């Protein structure tokens, strides 16, 4: 038996070496348990098994499709095929534009719904492991949301039936299997789900071949072209990053275009990598939409940040360019998103925050069409703080970081076990504040004190673990299921040298379901909890963090 003091001493010894010294992880784990800190998913990770939902005879679907998940070997690199997990869809009923496949890709077919359609999706698990699918961005009832409690075993089928109430926008469908979401997404279980509506159609934006999805991911391959997904502690801490950037499932991606306007539907499908997107020739990035659909007016930026789970709708006008000309979509250099000791730890990979190309655009056809970017894109309901149920008392989402536990509101994921303030009234509009609750995993919520101050009380141990010895602060893309939210304000207090490399890249004018929260930053959002009661997750969309338990749920009652 290791005594508390002995293990604590060992822990401190290791931490002074930084996480590079984490080969003796069991000691660290024990030390942390001894200090009352939660280990990753050893406890409280029990998920019930719910009998899979069946088709209801009273639901008259406008669109019905089968969605299979199964292993498949895909030719990605030269040489051996890569063993992946893949979604494939088959249309049973509905318009044939509902499904578009991406050529030579492991990514799922692009699913396209119209607002107002009633859809039925039969999810068939053809894997050798359990899985469940979540419609990231869609506002659906709890039983249709792909909460991990609805997972299905190999061979089982889960039927989803819902009406598409979302406005036009690009959403994501991806696995949400408990504890292995990151791994299953990394092996391929993700796809784009686009909603169209009349407001968008009236704008006559570039469509068909002029609307290009760009799903950006990073992966690491071994010498036999098989995927590497490390479970090393350091890659869990900072998130796993790859040595190749893939767009729509292809490495070294390029697109041939005509010299005219395009609509690029960009999604960060990486498990943890954050991008700073810019055109290499200095053309500004014209953003017309984000996670929750079109902005009211376009925003013109020199670069845009894109964190895991976030989407961007970009207007890219190549008119006036000569046949044979090229440009590159890049990720530019930036700092401050990783803990200081985390930089450069994933050897051999493309460092997060370094400069590298994402894909090349080649103008192969000169045309003389001109398309005008609409200056008024859409209208949507905006809330004021005074519309919220808690104008003086924002609901907290406190981020805390420690080597083996990434927590929200001081607690790891625990099924159907909401903290008092995580119970939210259905129909209410809530002000939420997301911030770094310094003091790492030792921080304890004082539940009696509720969240009067918007701040949490800290347990005694906190500072030494997280704040003092190691600066584990990093950026977290926080995602909330259900309806999209507005970003009301960001405030940053700290050394701005790193922050200055990203601060102009946030698009806060649109409706969002993921928001990147930088170290030392506080972000206020307003989110409606309308229509549906039940358990709705909120979590870090750094999927390694999510799988470590950086996930909680709101109980909408
Ligand atoms: Cu994109 Cu709960 O996930
Ligand atoms: Cu989601
Ligand atoms: Cu995180």
Coordinates of C-alpha atoms and ligand atoms in Angstrom, one line a residue:
X1 CA 0.0 0.0 0.0
X2 CA 1.2 3.4 -0.8
X3 CA 0.5 6.0 1.8
X4 CA -1.1 9.2 0.9
X5 CA 2.0 11.3 1.6
X6 CA 4.2 8.9 -0.3
X7 CA 2.1 9.0 -3.3
X8 CA 1.6 12.7 -3.1
X9 CA 5.4 13.2 -2.9
X10 CA 5.7 11.0 -6.0
X11 CA 3.1 13.0 -7.8
X12 CA 4.7 16.2 -7.0
X13 CA 8.1 14.8 -8.1
X14 CA 6.6 13.8 -11.4
X15 CA 4.7 16.9 -12.0
X16 CA 7.8 19.0 -11.7
X17 CA 9.1 17.1 -14.7
X18 CA 6.0 18.0 -16.5
X19 CA 3.9 15.3 -18.1
X20 CA 6.9 14.0 -20.0
X21 CA 7.6 12.1 -16.9
X22 CA 4.2 10.3 -16.9
X23 CA 5.5 6.8 -17.5
X24 CA 4.6 5.8 -14.0
X25 CA 1.0 6.6 -14.5
X26 CA -0.4 4.2 -12.0
X27 CA 1.3 6.1 -9.2
X28 CA -0.2 9.2 -10.4
X29 CA -3.6 7.7 -10.6
X30 CA -3.4 6.4 -7.1
X31 CA -2.2 9.6 -5.8
X32 CA -5.0 11.4 -7.4
X33 CA -7.6 9.0 -6.1
X34 CA -6.0 9.4 -2.6
X35 CA -6.6 13.1 -3.0
X36 CA -10.3 12.5 -3.8
X37 CA -9.8 13.2 -7.4
X38 CA -11.8 11.4 -9.9
X39 CA -10.1 9.0 -12.2
X40 CA -11.2 8.9 -15.9
X41 CA -13.9 6.4 -16.4
X42 CA -13.5 4.1 -13.5
X43 CA -16.5 5.2 -11.6
X44 CA -19.9 6.6 -12.3
X45 CA -19.7 5.7 -16.0
X46 CA -22.5 3.2 -15.8
X47 CA -24.9 3.8 -18.6
X48 CA -28.2 2.0 -18.7
X49 CA -29.2 -0.1 -21.7
X50 CA -32.5 1.1 -23.1
X51 CA -34.6 -1.1 -25.4
X52 CA -34.0 0.3 -28.9
X53 CA -36.8 2.5 -30.2
X54 CA -38.9 1.0 -33.0
X55 CA -40.8 2.6 -35.9
X56 CA -44.1 4.1 -34.8
X57 CA -47.1 3.4 -37.1
X58 CA -48.5 6.9 -36.4
X59 CA -45.4 8.7 -37.7
X60 CA -45.7 9.4 -41.4
X61 CA -42.3 10.0 -42.7
X62 CA -41.6 12.3 -45.7
X63 CA -38.1 10.9 -45.8
X64 CA -36.9 7.5 -44.6
X65 CA -33.4 6.1 -44.8
X66 CA -31.3 3.2 -43.6
X67 CA -28.0 4.2 -42.0
X68 CA -25.5 1.4 -41.6
X69 CA -22.3 1.6 -39.6
X70 CA -19.9 -1.1 -40.5
X71 CA -16.2 -1.7 -40.9
X72 CA -14.8 -1.0 -44.3
X73 CA -11.3 -0.9 -45.8
X74 CA -10.7 2.3 -47.7
X75 CA -7.9 3.3 -50.1
X76 CA -6.6 6.5 -48.5
X77 CA -2.8 6.3 -49.0
X78 CA -0.9 4.4 -51.7
X79 CA -0.4 0.8 -50.7
X80 CA -2.6 -1.0 -48.2
X81 CA -6.1 0.0 -47.6
X82 CA -6.9 1.5 -44.2
X83 CA -9.4 -0.3 -41.9
X84 CA -12.1 2.2 -41.0
X85 CA -15.6 2.3 -39.6
X86 CA -18.0 3.8 -42.0
X87 CA -21.6 5.1 -42.3
X88 CA -23.4 4.3 -45.5
X89 CA -26.9 5.4 -46.2
X90 CA -29.7 4.1 -48.4
X91 CA -32.7 6.1 -49.3
X92 CA -36.0 4.3 -48.7
X93 CA -38.3 7.2 -49.3
X94 CA -38.0 10.9 -50.2
X95 CA -36.2 13.2 -52.6
X96 CA -33.1 11.7 -54.2
X97 CA -31.1 14.9 -53.3
X98 CA -31.4 13.6 -49.7
X99 CA -28.1 11.6 -50.1
X100 CA -24.9 12.6 -51.8
X101 CA -21.8 10.5 -51.4
X102 CA -18.3 11.9 -51.1
X103 CA -16.0 10.2 -53.7
X104 CA -13.4 7.8 -52.3
X105 CA -14.2 8.8 -48.7
X106 CA -14.7 6.9 -45.5
X107 CA -17.0 9.8 -44.4
X108 CA -20.7 9.1 -44.3
X109 CA -22.9 10.3 -47.2
X110 CA -24.0 13.9 -47.0
X111 CA -27.5 13.9 -45.7
X112 CA -29.7 16.8 -46.8
X113 CA -33.1 17.5 -45.2
X114 CA -35.6 20.3 -45.7
X115 CA -36.8 22.2 -42.7
X116 CA -40.3 20.8 -41.9
X117 CA -39.6 17.3 -43.2
X118 CA -40.5 14.4 -41.0
X119 CA -37.7 11.9 -41.2
X120 CA -37.2 8.3 -40.1
X121 CA -33.7 7.0 -39.9
X122 CA -33.1 3.3 -39.2
X123 CA -29.6 3.0 -37.7
X124 CA -28.2 -0.5 -38.1
X125 CA -25.2 -1.4 -36.1
X126 CA -23.0 -3.6 -38.3
X127 CA -19.9 -3.1 -36.1
X128 CA -18.5 -5.6 -33.6
X129 CA -19.0 -3.0 -30.8
X130 CA -21.9 -1.0 -29.5
X131 CA -22.6 2.5 -31.0
X132 CA -25.2 5.2 -31.2
X133 CA -25.6 8.2 -33.5
X134 CA -26.2 11.8 -32.5
X135 CA -27.5 14.5 -34.8
X136 CA -25.1 17.3 -33.7
X137 CA -26.9 20.6 -34.1
X138 CA -30.4 19.3 -34.5
X139 CA -33.1 20.2 -32.0
X140 CA -34.9 16.9 -31.3
X141 CA -36.5 15.2 -28.4
X142 CA -34.2 13.4 -25.9
X143 CA -35.0 9.9 -27.2
X144 CA -34.0 11.0 -30.7
X145 CA -30.8 12.8 -29.7
X146 CA -28.5 9.9 -29.6
X147 CA -27.7 10.2 -25.9
X148 CA -25.3 7.4 -25.1
X149 CA -27.9 5.6 -23.1
X150 CA -29.6 4.7 -26.4
X151 CA -26.6 2.7 -27.6
X152 CA -27.3 -0.4 -29.6
X153 CA -25.3 -3.6 -29.7
X154 CA -23.9 -5.3 -32.8
X155 CA -26.8 -6.5 -35.0
X156 CA -29.4 -4.2 -33.4
X157 CA -31.4 -1.4 -35.1
X158 CA -32.4 1.9 -33.6
X159 CA -35.2 3.9 -35.2
X160 CA -35.1 7.7 -35.0
X161 CA -38.2 9.7 -36.0
X162 CA -38.3 13.4 -35.8
X163 CA -39.4 16.5 -37.5
X164 CA -36.6 18.8 -38.8
X165 CA -37.3 22.1 -37.0
X166 CA -33.9 23.6 -37.5
X167 CA -33.3 26.5 -39.8
X168 CA -30.9 25.9 -42.7
X169 CA -27.4 25.0 -41.7
X170 CA -24.7 22.4 -41.7
X171 CA -24.9 19.9 -38.9
X172 CA -23.0 16.7 -38.1
X173 CA -24.0 13.2 -37.5
X174 CA -21.5 11.2 -35.5
X175 CA -21.3 8.4 -33.0
X176 CA -21.7 9.2 -29.4
X177 CA -20.8 5.9 -27.9
X178 CA -19.9 6.4 -24.3
X179 CA -16.2 6.5 -23.5
X180 CA -15.1 5.8 -27.1
X181 CA -16.7 8.7 -29.1
X182 CA -13.3 10.0 -30.0
X183 CA -12.1 6.7 -31.2
X184 CA -15.1 5.8 -33.2
X185 CA -15.2 9.2 -34.8
X186 CA -11.5 9.0 -35.5
X187 CA -12.0 5.6 -37.2
X188 CA -14.6 7.2 -39.5
X189 CA -18.1 7.4 -37.9
X190 CA -19.0 11.0 -38.9
X191 CA -20.8 12.8 -41.7
X192 CA -22.4 16.1 -42.7
X193 CA -26.1 16.7 -42.3
X194 CA -27.3 19.8 -44.2
X195 CA -30.6 21.4 -43.6
X196 CA -32.1 23.7 -46.3
X197 CA -35.0 26.1 -45.9
X198 CA -36.9 28.7 -47.8
X199 CA -35.1 31.7 -46.3
X200 CA -31.8 30.3 -47.6
X201 CA -33.2 29.3 -51.0
X202 CA -34.4 32.9 -51.6
X203 CA -30.8 34.0 -51.5
X204 CA -29.8 31.8 -54.5
X205 CA -26.4 31.0 -53.0
X206 CA -24.0 28.9 -55.0
X207 CA -25.3 25.3 -55.0
X208 CA -24.8 22.0 -56.7
X209 CA -21.2 21.6 -57.9
X210 CA -20.6 25.2 -56.6
X211 CA -21.3 24.2 -53.0
X212 CA -18.3 22.3 -51.7
X213 CA -18.2 20.5 -48.3
X214 CA -14.8 20.6 -46.6
X215 CA -14.7 18.2 -43.7
X216 CA -11.3 18.7 -42.1
X217 CA -9.7 16.0 -40.0
X218 CA -6.3 14.8 -39.0
X219 CA -5.1 11.3 -38.7
X220 CA -1.9 9.3 -38.0
X221 CA -1.0 6.2 -40.1
X222 CA 1.4 3.4 -39.3
X223 CA 3.8 1.9 -41.9
X224 CA 1.1 -0.4 -43.1
X225 CA -1.3 2.5 -43.6
X226 CA -3.4 1.6 -40.5
X227 CA -4.7 4.2 -38.2
X228 CA -2.9 5.0 -35.0
X229 CA -5.0 6.2 -32.1
X230 CA -2.9 6.6 -29.0
X231 CA -4.3 6.1 -25.6
X232 CA -1.2 7.6 -24.1
X233 CA -2.0 9.9 -21.3
X234 CA -0.4 13.0 -22.8
X235 CA -2.5 12.6 -26.0
X236 CA -5.6 12.3 -23.9
X237 CA -4.7 15.4 -21.9
X238 CA -4.2 17.7 -24.9
X239 CA -6.2 15.6 -27.3
X240 CA -5.0 13.3 -30.0
X241 CA -3.4 14.9 -33.1
X242 CA -2.3 13.3 -36.4
X243 CA 0.5 13.7 -38.9
X244 CA -1.8 14.1 -41.9
X245 CA -4.5 16.6 -42.7
X246 CA -7.4 15.1 -44.6
X247 CA -10.2 16.9 -46.3
X248 CA -13.3 14.9 -47.1
X249 CA -11.3 11.9 -46.2
X250 CA -8.5 12.6 -48.7
X251 CA -4.9 13.5 -47.9
X252 CA -3.3 16.4 -50.0
X253 CA -6.8 17.4 -51.1
X254 CA -7.3 19.7 -54.0
X255 CA -10.4 21.0 -55.7
X256 CA -10.7 22.2 -59.3
X257 CA -12.9 25.2 -59.6
X258 CA -14.2 27.7 -62.1
X259 CA -13.4 31.4 -61.8
X260 CA -16.7 32.3 -60.0
X261 CA -18.2 32.3 -56.5
X262 CA -18.4 29.2 -54.4
X263 CA -20.0 28.3 -51.1
X264 CA -17.7 26.2 -48.9
X265 CA -19.3 24.3 -46.1
X266 CA -16.5 23.7 -43.7
X267 CA -16.6 21.4 -40.7
X268 CA -13.9 20.6 -38.1
X269 CA -14.2 16.9 -37.8
X270 CA -11.0 16.4 -35.9
X271 CA -11.1 15.0 -32.5
X272 CA -9.0 17.8 -30.9
X273 CA -7.1 19.9 -33.5
X274 CA -8.0 23.6 -33.7
X275 CA -7.5 25.4 -37.0
X276 CA -6.9 29.0 -37.9
X277 CA -8.1 29.2 -41.4
X278 CA -6.9 31.7 -43.9
X279 CA -6.2 32.0 -47.7
X280 CA -2.5 31.9 -48.5
X281 CA -2.7 34.9 -50.9
X282 CA -4.3 37.3 -48.5
X283 CA -7.8 37.1 -49.8
X284 CA -10.0 37.7 -46.7
X285 CA -12.2 34.9 -45.4
X286 CA -15.8 35.9 -46.0
X287 CA -18.0 34.1 -43.5
X288 CA -21.7 33.8 -44.2
X289 CA -22.7 31.2 -41.6
X290 CA -21.7 29.2 -38.6
X291 CA -22.9 26.2 -36.7
X292 CA -26.5 27.2 -36.5
X293 CA -26.9 28.6 -40.0
X294 CA -26.5 31.8 -41.9
X295 CA -25.4 35.0 -40.2
X296 CA -27.5 38.1 -40.6
X297 CA -24.7 39.9 -42.4
X298 CA -21.4 38.5 -43.8
X299 CA -18.3 38.9 -41.7
X300 CA -15.0 39.5 -43.5
X301 CA -12.0 38.3 -41.6
X302 CA -8.3 37.9 -42.2
X303 CA -8.5 34.5 -40.5
X304 CA -11.1 32.4 -38.7
X305 CA -10.6 29.9 -35.8
X306 CA -12.3 26.6 -36.2
X307 CA -12.4 24.2 -33.2
X308 CA -13.6 20.6 -33.2
X309 CA -17.4 20.4 -33.9
X310 CA -17.6 23.9 -35.3
X311 CA -18.8 24.7 -38.8
X312 CA -18.3 27.6 -41.2
X313 CA -20.1 28.7 -44.2
X314 CA -17.7 30.5 -46.4
X315 CA -18.3 32.6 -49.5
X316 CA -15.2 32.1 -51.8
X317 CA -15.2 34.2 -54.9
X318 CA -12.6 33.1 -57.4
X319 CA -13.8 35.3 -60.2
X320 CA -11.1 37.3 -62.0
X321 CA -8.6 34.6 -61.4
X322 CA -6.8 33.1 -64.4
X323 CA -7.1 29.6 -65.6
X324 CA -4.2 27.6 -64.0
X325 CA -4.0 29.8 -60.9
X326 CA -4.0 28.3 -57.5
X327 CA -4.6 29.2 -53.9
X328 CA -4.3 27.3 -50.7
X329 CA -6.5 27.2 -47.6
X330 CA -4.1 27.1 -44.7
X331 CA -4.0 26.9 -41.0
X332 CA -1.9 29.8 -39.7
X333 CA 0.4 29.9 -36.7
X334 CA -1.2 30.7 -33.3
X335 CA -0.5 30.1 -29.7
X336 CA -2.2 29.7 -26.3
X337 CA -4.5 26.8 -26.9
X338 CA -2.4 24.1 -25.3
X339 CA -0.9 23.9 -21.8
X340 CA 2.6 25.2 -21.8
X341 CA 4.1 21.8 -21.1
X342 CA 1.9 20.3 -23.8
X343 CA 3.5 22.0 -26.7
X344 CA 5.4 19.7 -29.0
X345 CA 4.7 16.5 -27.0
X346 CA 3.0 14.5 -29.7
X347 CA 6.2 13.7 -31.6
X348 CA 6.2 13.5 -35.3
X349 CA 2.8 15.1 -35.7
X350 CA 1.9 18.5 -37.2
X351 CA 2.0 20.7 -34.1
X352 CA -1.3 22.4 -33.3
X353 CA -0.7 26.1 -33.9
X354 CA 2.0 25.7 -36.5
X355 CA 1.4 26.8 -40.1
X356 CA 0.5 24.2 -42.7
X357 CA -1.7 23.7 -45.8
X358 CA -5.2 22.2 -45.6
X359 CA -6.2 22.0 -49.2
X360 CA -5.4 23.5 -52.6
X361 CA -7.8 25.2 -54.9
X362 CA -7.0 25.2 -58.7
X363 CA -8.8 27.4 -61.1
X364 CA -9.2 25.1 -64.1
X365 CA -11.9 27.0 -66.0
X366 CA -12.3 30.7 -66.8
X367 CA -16.0 31.8 -66.7
X368 CA -17.5 35.2 -66.8
X369 CA -20.5 34.7 -64.4
X370 CA -20.6 37.1 -61.5
X371 CA -22.4 36.4 -58.3
X372 CA -23.1 39.0 -55.8
X373 CA -22.7 38.3 -52.1
X374 CA -26.0 39.2 -50.4
X375 CA -25.4 41.8 -47.7
X376 CA -28.6 40.7 -45.8
X377 CA -28.4 36.9 -45.4
X378 CA -31.0 36.0 -42.8
X379 CA -32.9 37.1 -39.7
X380 CA -33.1 35.2 -36.5
X381 CA -34.5 35.7 -33.0
X382 CA -32.1 37.4 -30.7
X383 CA -32.4 37.3 -27.0
X384 CA -31.3 40.0 -24.5
X385 CA -30.0 39.1 -21.0
X386 CA -33.3 40.6 -19.7
X387 CA -35.2 37.8 -21.6
X388 CA -33.4 35.1 -19.6
X389 CA -34.7 33.4 -16.5
X390 CA -31.5 34.3 -14.7
X391 CA -30.3 37.8 -15.7
X392 CA -28.2 38.2 -12.6
X393 CA -27.2 34.7 -12.0
X394 CA -25.7 33.0 -15.0
X395 CA -25.7 29.2 -14.9
X396 CA -22.0 28.2 -14.6
X397 CA -20.0 25.9 -16.8
X398 CA -16.7 25.8 -14.9
X399 CA -13.8 24.1 -16.7
X400 CA -11.2 22.4 -14.6
X401 CA -8.1 20.6 -15.7
X402 CA -5.9 18.0 -14.1
X403 CA -3.7 15.4 -15.6
X404 CA -6.2 12.6 -15.5
X405 CA -9.5 14.4 -15.1
X406 CA -11.0 17.1 -17.2
X407 CA -14.1 18.2 -15.5
X408 CA -17.1 20.5 -15.9
X409 CA -18.6 22.1 -12.8
X410 CA -16.2 20.2 -10.7
X411 CA -17.6 16.8 -11.5
X412 CA -17.0 14.0 -14.1
X413 CA -19.8 12.7 -16.2
X414 CA -22.4 10.9 -14.1
X415 CA -25.6 9.6 -15.8
X416 CA -28.8 11.3 -14.7
X417 CA -27.2 12.9 -11.7
X418 CA -27.6 16.6 -12.3
X419 CA -26.3 19.2 -9.9
X420 CA -29.0 21.5 -8.5
X421 CA -28.4 24.2 -11.1
X422 CA -28.2 21.7 -13.9
X423 CA -32.0 21.2 -13.6
X424 CA -33.5 23.7 -16.1
X425 CA -37.1 24.5 -16.7
X426 CA -38.4 23.5 -20.0
X427 CA -39.4 26.6 -22.1
X428 CA -36.9 28.8 -20.2
X429 CA -34.1 30.9 -21.7
X430 CA -30.9 30.7 -19.7
X431 CA -27.9 32.9 -19.4
X432 CA -24.8 30.6 -19.2
X433 CA -21.2 31.6 -18.3
X434 CA -18.4 29.3 -19.3
X435 CA -15.1 29.9 -17.6
X436 CA -11.9 28.3 -16.3
X437 CA -12.4 27.4 -12.7
X438 CA -8.8 27.3 -11.8
X439 CA -7.8 24.8 -9.3
X440 CA -8.0 21.6 -11.3
X441 CA -9.8 18.4 -10.3
X442 CA -9.6 19.0 -6.6
X443 CA -12.1 21.7 -6.9
X444 CA -15.4 20.8 -5.3
X445 CA -18.7 22.4 -5.9
X446 CA -20.3 23.8 -2.8
X447 CA -23.8 22.7 -3.8
X448 CA -25.4 24.6 -0.9
X449 CA -24.0 27.8 -2.1
X450 CA -25.6 27.2 -5.5
X451 CA -24.2 29.6 -8.0
X452 CA -25.2 32.9 -6.5
X453 CA -21.8 34.4 -7.3
X454 CA -21.6 32.7 -10.7
X455 CA -18.4 31.3 -9.3
X456 CA -17.6 28.1 -7.6
X457 CA -16.0 27.5 -4.2
X458 CA -12.8 25.7 -4.4
X459 CA -11.7 22.6 -2.5
X460 CA -8.5 22.9 -0.5
X461 CA -6.3 20.9 -2.7
X462 CA -7.0 22.6 -6.0
X463 CA -4.3 25.2 -6.4
X464 CA -1.3 23.0 -5.9
X465 CA -2.5 20.4 -8.3
X466 CA -3.5 22.4 -11.2
X467 CA -2.6 26.0 -10.9
X468 CA 0.6 26.1 -9.1
X469 CA 2.8 23.3 -10.3
X470 CA 1.8 23.0 -13.9
X471 CA -0.2 25.3 -16.0
X472 CA -2.7 22.9 -17.5
X473 CA -4.9 25.6 -18.9
X474 CA -5.9 25.0 -22.4
X475 CA -8.7 25.9 -24.9
X476 CA -11.9 23.8 -24.8
X477 CA -14.6 23.8 -27.5
X478 CA -17.7 23.5 -25.3
X479 CA -20.7 22.0 -27.0
X480 CA -24.3 22.0 -25.8
X481 CA -26.9 19.7 -27.2
X482 CA -30.3 21.0 -28.1
X483 CA -31.1 24.4 -29.4
X484 CA -28.4 26.7 -30.7
X485 CA -27.2 29.6 -28.5
X486 CA -26.0 33.2 -29.0
X487 CA -22.6 34.3 -27.8
X488 CA -23.2 37.4 -25.8
X489 CA -19.7 38.4 -24.7
X490 CA -16.1 37.2 -24.2
X491 CA -13.8 38.6 -21.7
X492 CA -10.2 37.8 -21.4
X493 CA -7.9 38.6 -18.5
X494 CA -4.4 37.6 -18.7
X495 CA -1.3 37.9 -20.8
X496 CA -2.6 38.7 -24.2
X497 CA 0.5 37.8 -26.2
X498 CA -0.9 34.4 -27.1
X499 CA -4.5 35.5 -27.1
X500 CA -3.7 38.2 -29.7
X501 CA -2.9 35.4 -32.2
X502 CA -6.5 34.2 -32.2
X503 CA -8.7 37.0 -30.9
X504 CA -9.8 38.3 -34.3
X505 CA -10.9 34.8 -35.4
X506 CA -14.1 34.2 -33.5
X507 CA -17.5 34.6 -35.2
X508 CA -19.9 35.5 -32.4
X509 CA -22.6 37.1 -34.5
X510 CA -24.4 33.8 -35.4
X511 CA -26.2 30.9 -33.8
X512 CA -23.8 28.4 -32.3
X513 CA -23.7 25.0 -30.7
X514 CA -19.9 24.9 -30.0
X515 CA -17.9 27.7 -28.5
X516 CA -14.2 27.8 -28.2
X517 CA -13.2 29.0 -24.7
X518 CA -9.5 30.0 -24.4
X519 CA -7.5 29.9 -21.2
X520 CA -8.3 32.9 -19.1
X521 CA -11.4 33.6 -21.1
X522 CA -15.0 33.9 -19.9
X523 CA -17.7 33.5 -22.4
X524 CA -21.4 34.4 -21.9
X525 CA -24.0 32.8 -23.9
X526 CA -27.8 32.8 -24.0
X527 CA -29.5 29.4 -24.8
X528 CA -33.2 28.5 -25.0
X529 CA -34.3 25.2 -23.6
X530 CA -37.6 24.9 -25.4
X531 CA -40.0 22.2 -26.5
X532 CA -38.4 19.0 -25.1
X533 CA -37.9 17.7 -21.6
X534 CA -35.2 15.2 -20.7
X535 CA -31.5 14.8 -20.4
X536 CA -29.4 16.9 -22.8
X537 CA -25.6 16.6 -22.8
X538 CA -23.1 19.4 -22.7
X539 CA -19.4 18.5 -23.1
X540 CA -16.1 19.4 -24.4
X541 CA -15.9 18.6 -28.1
X542 CA -12.3 17.8 -27.8
X543 CA -13.4 14.2 -28.0
X544 CA -10.5 12.9 -26.0
X545 CA -11.7 15.2 -23.2
X546 CA -15.3 14.1 -23.6
X547 CA -14.2 10.5 -23.3
X548 CA -12.3 11.3 -20.2
X549 CA -15.6 12.5 -18.7
X550 CA -15.6 16.2 -19.5
X551 CA -19.3 15.9 -20.0
X552 CA -22.3 16.7 -17.9
X553 CA -26.0 16.9 -18.7
X554 CA -28.8 19.3 -18.2
X555 CA -32.0 17.8 -17.0
X556 CA -34.7 19.9 -18.7
X557 CA -37.8 19.5 -16.5
Ligands
LIG1 CU1 -21.0 16.6 -31.6 CU2 -22.5 15.5 -28.0 O1 -21.7 16.0 -29.8
LIG2 CU1 -24.2 17.5 -30.2
LIG3 CU1 -11.6 20.1 -23.4

